[in-house]
Amino acid sequence: MSQLSRLISLLTLLKSKRLLTATELADKYNVSIRTIYRDIKKLEDAGIPVYSIEGKGYSVVDNYTVAPVQFTEKQANALITAQHIINQSNDISFVNDFNDALTKIKSVFKTSIQEKSELLDNNLYVFNWPHDEISSEALSEIQLAITNFNYVEISYIKVNEDTMSFRKIEPCALYSSNNKWILIAWCHLRDSFRAFRIDRIQQFKILPEKFVDRAFSIQDYFSSFKN
């Protein structure tokens, strides 16, 4: 990768992340930490408002805008392919939000890229993955609750059960398995972490009340099952 390409990529990355250390950036671009320091200096000399927090890393000030991103044909094709796969999801909110986002992204495609992406779109098909007929519309809202630390009240029915239970939960993480989205949350009814299938949530309400971050780690959560 040339220095110019790396600088452009570095700026895009700093805009997309909150804070990145010099070590993380050096590993990302397979260069020395000293090279990253020089790159950061070049961005600053170019008038780009990079700031650093000692011991935490670098970022770019909020509201700083960069020139529209240019997508390669392969990158555009990857997005089109992702759209076909995501459209198989059984969560309507997730599908709609992705498609709305992709419409905005397509607006910056060059004409030639857009024409080719439309050609691929018309010649790409993903067969339906086997899954339950149950659909959901909670995923997008629950994602917001996770990132904003909002309590959520849910009415939930377990698999192979008819009884509905009412829970107040602290949503922490999501994972997907067999085309089903699973929410990991602290359940106040059980006073422990529990897993909830999104499509089994009958009703939900995002509360304005905030919970204290429990510093949940999904990696540690899965590791606990191996021990």
mmCIF file of C-alpha atoms in Angstrom, residues 13-226:
data_model
loop_
_atom_site.group_PDB
_atom_site.id
_atom_site.type_symbol
_atom_site.label_atom_id
_atom_site.label_comp_id
_atom_site.label_asym_id
_atom_site.label_seq_id
_atom_site.Cartn_x
_atom_site.Cartn_y
_atom_site.Cartn_z
ATOM 1 C CA LEU A 13 -10.633 4.580 9.855
ATOM 2 C CA LEU A 14 -10.153 7.376 12.391
ATOM 3 C CA LYS A 15 -13.508 8.826 11.342
ATOM 4 C CA SER A 16 -15.247 5.483 11.778
ATOM 5 C CA LYS A 17 -13.804 4.610 15.199
ATOM 6 C CA ARG A 18 -13.816 6.460 18.496
ATOM 7 C CA LEU A 19 -10.189 5.910 19.503
ATOM 8 C CA LEU A 20 -7.360 3.849 18.015
ATOM 9 C CA THR A 21 -3.894 3.464 19.468
ATOM 10 C CA ALA A 22 -0.709 3.760 17.431
ATOM 11 C CA THR A 23 -0.062 0.072 18.090
ATOM 12 C CA GLU A 24 -3.480 -0.919 16.703
ATOM 13 C CA LEU A 25 -2.907 1.220 13.609
ATOM 14 C CA ALA A 26 0.606 -0.161 13.087
ATOM 15 C CA ASP A 27 -0.755 -3.726 13.243
ATOM 16 C CA LYS A 28 -3.584 -2.813 10.884
ATOM 17 C CA TYR A 29 -1.266 -1.464 8.178
ATOM 18 C CA ASN A 30 1.711 -3.709 8.958
ATOM 19 C CA VAL A 31 4.057 -0.749 9.511
ATOM 20 C CA SER A 32 6.085 0.525 12.453
ATOM 21 C CA ILE A 33 4.638 2.698 15.203
ATOM 22 C CA ARG A 34 7.079 5.418 14.123
ATOM 23 C CA THR A 35 5.523 5.341 10.641
ATOM 24 C CA ILE A 36 2.084 5.834 12.187
ATOM 25 C CA TYR A 37 3.386 8.833 14.125
ATOM 26 C CA ARG A 38 4.655 10.321 10.842
ATOM 27 C CA ASP A 39 1.316 9.598 9.138
ATOM 28 C CA ILE A 40 -0.605 11.313 11.933
ATOM 29 C CA LYS A 41 1.722 14.320 11.628
ATOM 30 C CA LYS A 42 1.068 14.505 7.862
ATOM 31 C CA LEU A 43 -2.697 14.496 8.470
ATOM 32 C CA GLU A 44 -2.323 17.270 11.033
ATOM 33 C CA ASP A 45 -0.115 19.280 8.658
ATOM 34 C CA ALA A 46 -2.863 18.932 6.025
ATOM 35 C CA GLY A 47 -5.292 20.658 8.382
ATOM 36 C CA ILE A 48 -7.168 17.552 9.476
ATOM 37 C CA PRO A 49 -8.235 17.940 13.145
ATOM 38 C CA VAL A 50 -6.716 14.778 14.613
ATOM 39 C CA TYR A 51 -6.625 14.691 18.399
ATOM 40 C CA SER A 52 -5.120 12.246 20.864
ATOM 41 C CA ILE A 53 -5.910 11.154 24.405
ATOM 42 C CA GLU A 54 -2.846 9.938 26.226
ATOM 43 C CA GLY A 55 -2.947 6.223 26.799
ATOM 44 C CA LYS A 56 -6.144 5.773 24.761
ATOM 45 C CA GLY A 57 -5.367 6.700 21.158
ATOM 46 C CA TYR A 58 -6.210 8.936 18.225
ATOM 47 C CA SER A 59 -9.432 10.106 16.635
ATOM 48 C CA VAL A 60 -10.850 12.960 14.534
ATOM 49 C CA VAL A 61 -13.023 15.694 16.002
ATOM 50 C CA ASP A 62 -16.777 15.285 15.658
ATOM 51 C CA ASN A 63 -18.547 16.878 12.687
ATOM 52 C CA TYR A 64 -15.404 16.855 10.545
ATOM 53 C CA THR A 65 -16.427 15.777 7.045
ATOM 54 C CA VAL A 66 -14.326 14.180 4.368
ATOM 55 C CA ALA A 67 -14.817 13.991 0.625
ATOM 56 C CA PRO A 68 -17.316 11.355 -0.546
ATOM 57 C CA VAL A 69 -15.887 7.844 -0.373
ATOM 58 C CA GLN A 70 -15.230 6.142 -3.708
ATOM 59 C CA PHE A 71 -16.091 2.451 -3.897
ATOM 60 C CA THR A 72 -14.302 -0.053 -6.111
ATOM 61 C CA GLU A 73 -16.347 -2.467 -8.192
ATOM 62 C CA LYS A 74 -15.458 -5.348 -5.856
ATOM 63 C CA GLN A 75 -16.525 -3.343 -2.800
ATOM 64 C CA ALA A 76 -19.829 -2.437 -4.477
ATOM 65 C CA ASN A 77 -20.346 -6.102 -5.383
ATOM 66 C CA ALA A 78 -19.714 -7.120 -1.768
ATOM 67 C CA LEU A 79 -22.456 -4.717 -0.633
ATOM 68 C CA ILE A 80 -24.915 -6.046 -3.212
ATOM 69 C CA THR A 81 -24.145 -9.611 -2.135
ATOM 70 C CA ALA A 82 -24.588 -8.673 1.521
ATOM 71 C CA GLN A 83 -27.980 -7.184 0.676
ATOM 72 C CA HIS A 84 -29.183 -10.460 -0.843
ATOM 73 C CA ILE A 85 -28.034 -12.395 2.214
ATOM 74 C CA ILE A 86 -29.469 -9.909 4.718
ATOM 75 C CA ASN A 87 -32.810 -9.902 2.916
ATOM 76 C CA GLN A 88 -33.188 -13.504 4.107
ATOM 77 C CA SER A 89 -33.221 -12.323 7.720
ATOM 78 C CA ASN A 90 -36.457 -12.849 9.609
ATOM 79 C CA ASP A 91 -36.202 -9.447 11.324
ATOM 80 C CA ILE A 92 -38.033 -6.843 9.262
ATOM 81 C CA SER A 93 -36.492 -3.845 11.043
ATOM 82 C CA PHE A 94 -32.956 -5.064 10.283
ATOM 83 C CA VAL A 95 -33.742 -5.653 6.601
ATOM 84 C CA ASN A 96 -35.396 -2.254 6.177
ATOM 85 C CA ASP A 97 -32.612 -0.341 7.923
ATOM 86 C CA PHE A 98 -29.905 -2.061 5.872
ATOM 87 C CA ASN A 99 -31.714 -1.428 2.608
ATOM 88 C CA ASP A 100 -32.234 2.246 3.516
ATOM 89 C CA ALA A 101 -28.526 2.567 4.338
ATOM 90 C CA LEU A 102 -27.506 0.853 1.103
ATOM 91 C CA THR A 103 -29.705 3.221 -0.916
ATOM 92 C CA LYS A 104 -27.742 6.137 0.549
ATOM 93 C CA ILE A 105 -24.434 4.390 -0.126
ATOM 94 C CA LYS A 106 -25.387 3.716 -3.751
ATOM 95 C CA SER A 107 -25.889 7.452 -4.251
ATOM 96 C CA VAL A 108 -22.103 7.944 -4.171
ATOM 97 C CA PHE A 109 -21.352 5.124 -6.645
ATOM 98 C CA LYS A 110 -19.854 6.278 -9.908
ATOM 99 C CA THR A 111 -22.213 5.722 -12.836
ATOM 100 C CA SER A 112 -20.162 2.852 -14.225
ATOM 101 C CA ILE A 113 -20.031 1.134 -10.819
ATOM 102 C CA GLN A 114 -23.752 1.655 -10.313
ATOM 103 C CA GLU A 115 -24.591 0.087 -13.687
ATOM 104 C CA LYS A 116 -22.421 -2.947 -12.954
ATOM 105 C CA SER A 117 -23.833 -3.336 -9.453
ATOM 106 C CA GLU A 118 -27.367 -3.321 -10.891
ATOM 107 C CA LEU A 119 -26.304 -6.011 -13.375
ATOM 108 C CA LEU A 120 -24.979 -8.158 -10.537
ATOM 109 C CA ASP A 121 -28.109 -7.472 -8.477
ATOM 110 C CA ASN A 122 -30.254 -8.876 -11.289
ATOM 111 C CA ASN A 123 -28.063 -11.953 -11.628
ATOM 112 C CA LEU A 124 -27.631 -12.939 -8.001
ATOM 113 C CA TYR A 125 -29.921 -15.160 -5.970
ATOM 114 C CA VAL A 126 -29.717 -16.563 -2.471
ATOM 115 C CA PHE A 127 -31.977 -19.506 -1.741
ATOM 116 C CA ASN A 128 -34.047 -19.205 1.397
ATOM 117 C CA TRP A 129 -32.292 -20.505 4.459
ATOM 118 C CA PRO A 130 -34.412 -22.939 6.453
ATOM 119 C CA HIS A 131 -35.882 -21.121 9.420
ATOM 120 C CA ASP A 132 -39.064 -20.733 11.394
ATOM 121 C CA GLU A 133 -41.912 -18.767 9.907
ATOM 122 C CA ILE A 134 -41.844 -16.454 12.927
ATOM 123 C CA SER A 135 -40.617 -12.970 12.082
ATOM 124 C CA SER A 136 -39.673 -10.057 14.287
ATOM 125 C CA GLU A 137 -39.327 -6.284 14.207
ATOM 126 C CA ALA A 138 -37.311 -5.690 17.367
ATOM 127 C CA LEU A 139 -33.675 -6.006 16.292
ATOM 128 C CA SER A 140 -32.990 -2.400 15.275
ATOM 129 C CA GLU A 141 -34.593 -0.962 18.419
ATOM 130 C CA ILE A 142 -32.766 -3.396 20.683
ATOM 131 C CA GLN A 143 -29.457 -2.489 19.034
ATOM 132 C CA LEU A 144 -30.102 1.129 20.056
ATOM 133 C CA ALA A 145 -30.932 0.016 23.592
ATOM 134 C CA ILE A 146 -27.592 -1.835 23.787
ATOM 135 C CA THR A 147 -25.511 1.143 22.686
ATOM 136 C CA ASN A 148 -27.455 3.649 24.794
ATOM 137 C CA PHE A 149 -27.781 1.454 27.930
ATOM 138 C CA ASN A 150 -31.575 1.631 28.068
ATOM 139 C CA TYR A 151 -33.599 -0.830 30.111
ATOM 140 C CA VAL A 152 -36.041 -2.889 28.062
ATOM 141 C CA GLU A 153 -39.283 -4.522 29.172
ATOM 142 C CA ILE A 154 -40.263 -7.608 27.199
ATOM 143 C CA SER A 155 -43.015 -10.192 27.085
ATOM 144 C CA TYR A 156 -41.325 -13.465 26.203
ATOM 145 C CA ILE A 157 -42.353 -16.999 25.287
ATOM 146 C CA LYS A 158 -39.724 -19.734 25.404
ATOM 147 C CA VAL A 159 -39.422 -22.330 22.671
ATOM 148 C CA ASN A 160 -41.853 -25.244 23.164
ATOM 149 C CA GLU A 161 -43.744 -23.340 25.859
ATOM 150 C CA ASP A 162 -47.045 -21.483 25.811
ATOM 151 C CA THR A 163 -46.678 -19.420 28.967
ATOM 152 C CA MET A 164 -45.631 -15.806 28.508
ATOM 153 C CA SER A 165 -43.328 -14.186 31.054
ATOM 154 C CA PHE A 166 -42.677 -10.513 31.685
ATOM 155 C CA ARG A 167 -39.040 -9.447 32.050
ATOM 156 C CA LYS A 168 -37.116 -6.271 32.697
ATOM 157 C CA ILE A 169 -33.702 -6.667 31.114
ATOM 158 C CA GLU A 170 -30.404 -4.880 30.467
ATOM 159 C CA PRO A 171 -29.521 -5.698 26.835
ATOM 160 C CA CYS A 172 -25.789 -6.359 26.423
ATOM 161 C CA ALA A 173 -24.964 -8.195 23.198
ATOM 162 C CA LEU A 174 -26.348 -9.947 20.116
ATOM 163 C CA TYR A 175 -25.288 -12.929 18.077
ATOM 164 C CA SER A 176 -26.815 -14.822 15.176
ATOM 165 C CA SER A 177 -27.131 -18.597 14.904
ATOM 166 C CA ASN A 178 -29.104 -20.604 12.337
ATOM 167 C CA ASN A 179 -30.646 -17.395 10.988
ATOM 168 C CA LYS A 180 -31.962 -16.459 14.440
ATOM 169 C CA TRP A 181 -30.844 -13.414 16.407
ATOM 170 C CA ILE A 182 -30.091 -14.066 20.066
ATOM 171 C CA LEU A 183 -30.022 -11.289 22.666
ATOM 172 C CA ILE A 184 -27.838 -11.672 25.754
ATOM 173 C CA ALA A 185 -29.146 -9.561 28.609
ATOM 174 C CA TRP A 186 -29.089 -9.249 32.358
ATOM 175 C CA CYS A 187 -32.521 -10.472 33.460
ATOM 176 C CA HIS A 188 -33.871 -8.916 36.639
ATOM 177 C CA LEU A 189 -36.361 -11.764 37.020
ATOM 178 C CA ARG A 190 -33.572 -14.384 37.149
ATOM 179 C CA ASP A 191 -30.873 -12.034 38.499
ATOM 180 C CA SER A 192 -28.347 -13.319 35.961
ATOM 181 C CA PHE A 193 -27.437 -13.172 32.290
ATOM 182 C CA ARG A 194 -29.927 -14.901 30.011
ATOM 183 C CA ALA A 195 -30.231 -15.488 26.251
ATOM 184 C CA PHE A 196 -33.444 -14.494 24.460
ATOM 185 C CA ARG A 197 -34.415 -15.271 20.883
ATOM 186 C CA ILE A 198 -35.513 -12.011 19.274
ATOM 187 C CA ASP A 199 -38.312 -13.713 17.349
ATOM 188 C CA ARG A 200 -39.751 -15.084 20.623
ATOM 189 C CA ILE A 201 -40.192 -11.587 22.063
ATOM 190 C CA GLN A 202 -43.913 -10.878 21.778
ATOM 191 C CA GLN A 203 -43.858 -7.259 22.936
ATOM 192 C CA PHE A 204 -41.118 -4.910 23.984
ATOM 193 C CA LYS A 205 -40.718 -1.404 25.337
ATOM 194 C CA ILE A 206 -37.505 0.617 25.401
ATOM 195 C CA LEU A 207 -37.425 2.551 28.665
ATOM 196 C CA PRO A 208 -35.810 5.998 29.038
ATOM 197 C CA GLU A 209 -34.195 4.795 32.260
ATOM 198 C CA LYS A 210 -30.484 3.967 31.905
ATOM 199 C CA PHE A 211 -28.649 1.042 33.478
ATOM 200 C CA VAL A 212 -25.021 0.958 34.609
ATOM 201 C CA ASP A 213 -22.642 -0.682 32.150
ATOM 202 C CA ARG A 214 -21.698 -4.145 33.471
ATOM 203 C CA ALA A 215 -18.650 -4.261 31.152
ATOM 204 C CA PHE A 216 -20.064 -7.402 29.560
ATOM 205 C CA SER A 217 -17.706 -9.249 27.181
ATOM 206 C CA ILE A 218 -19.289 -11.560 24.635
ATOM 207 C CA GLN A 219 -15.911 -13.280 24.173
ATOM 208 C CA ASP A 220 -15.759 -14.111 27.889
ATOM 209 C CA TYR A 221 -19.405 -15.212 27.755
ATOM 210 C CA PHE A 222 -18.704 -17.799 25.062
ATOM 211 C CA SER A 223 -15.426 -18.841 26.679
ATOM 212 C CA SER A 224 -17.319 -19.729 29.868
ATOM 213 C CA PHE A 225 -19.096 -22.539 27.993
ATOM 214 C CA LYS A 226 -15.750 -24.102 27.012
#
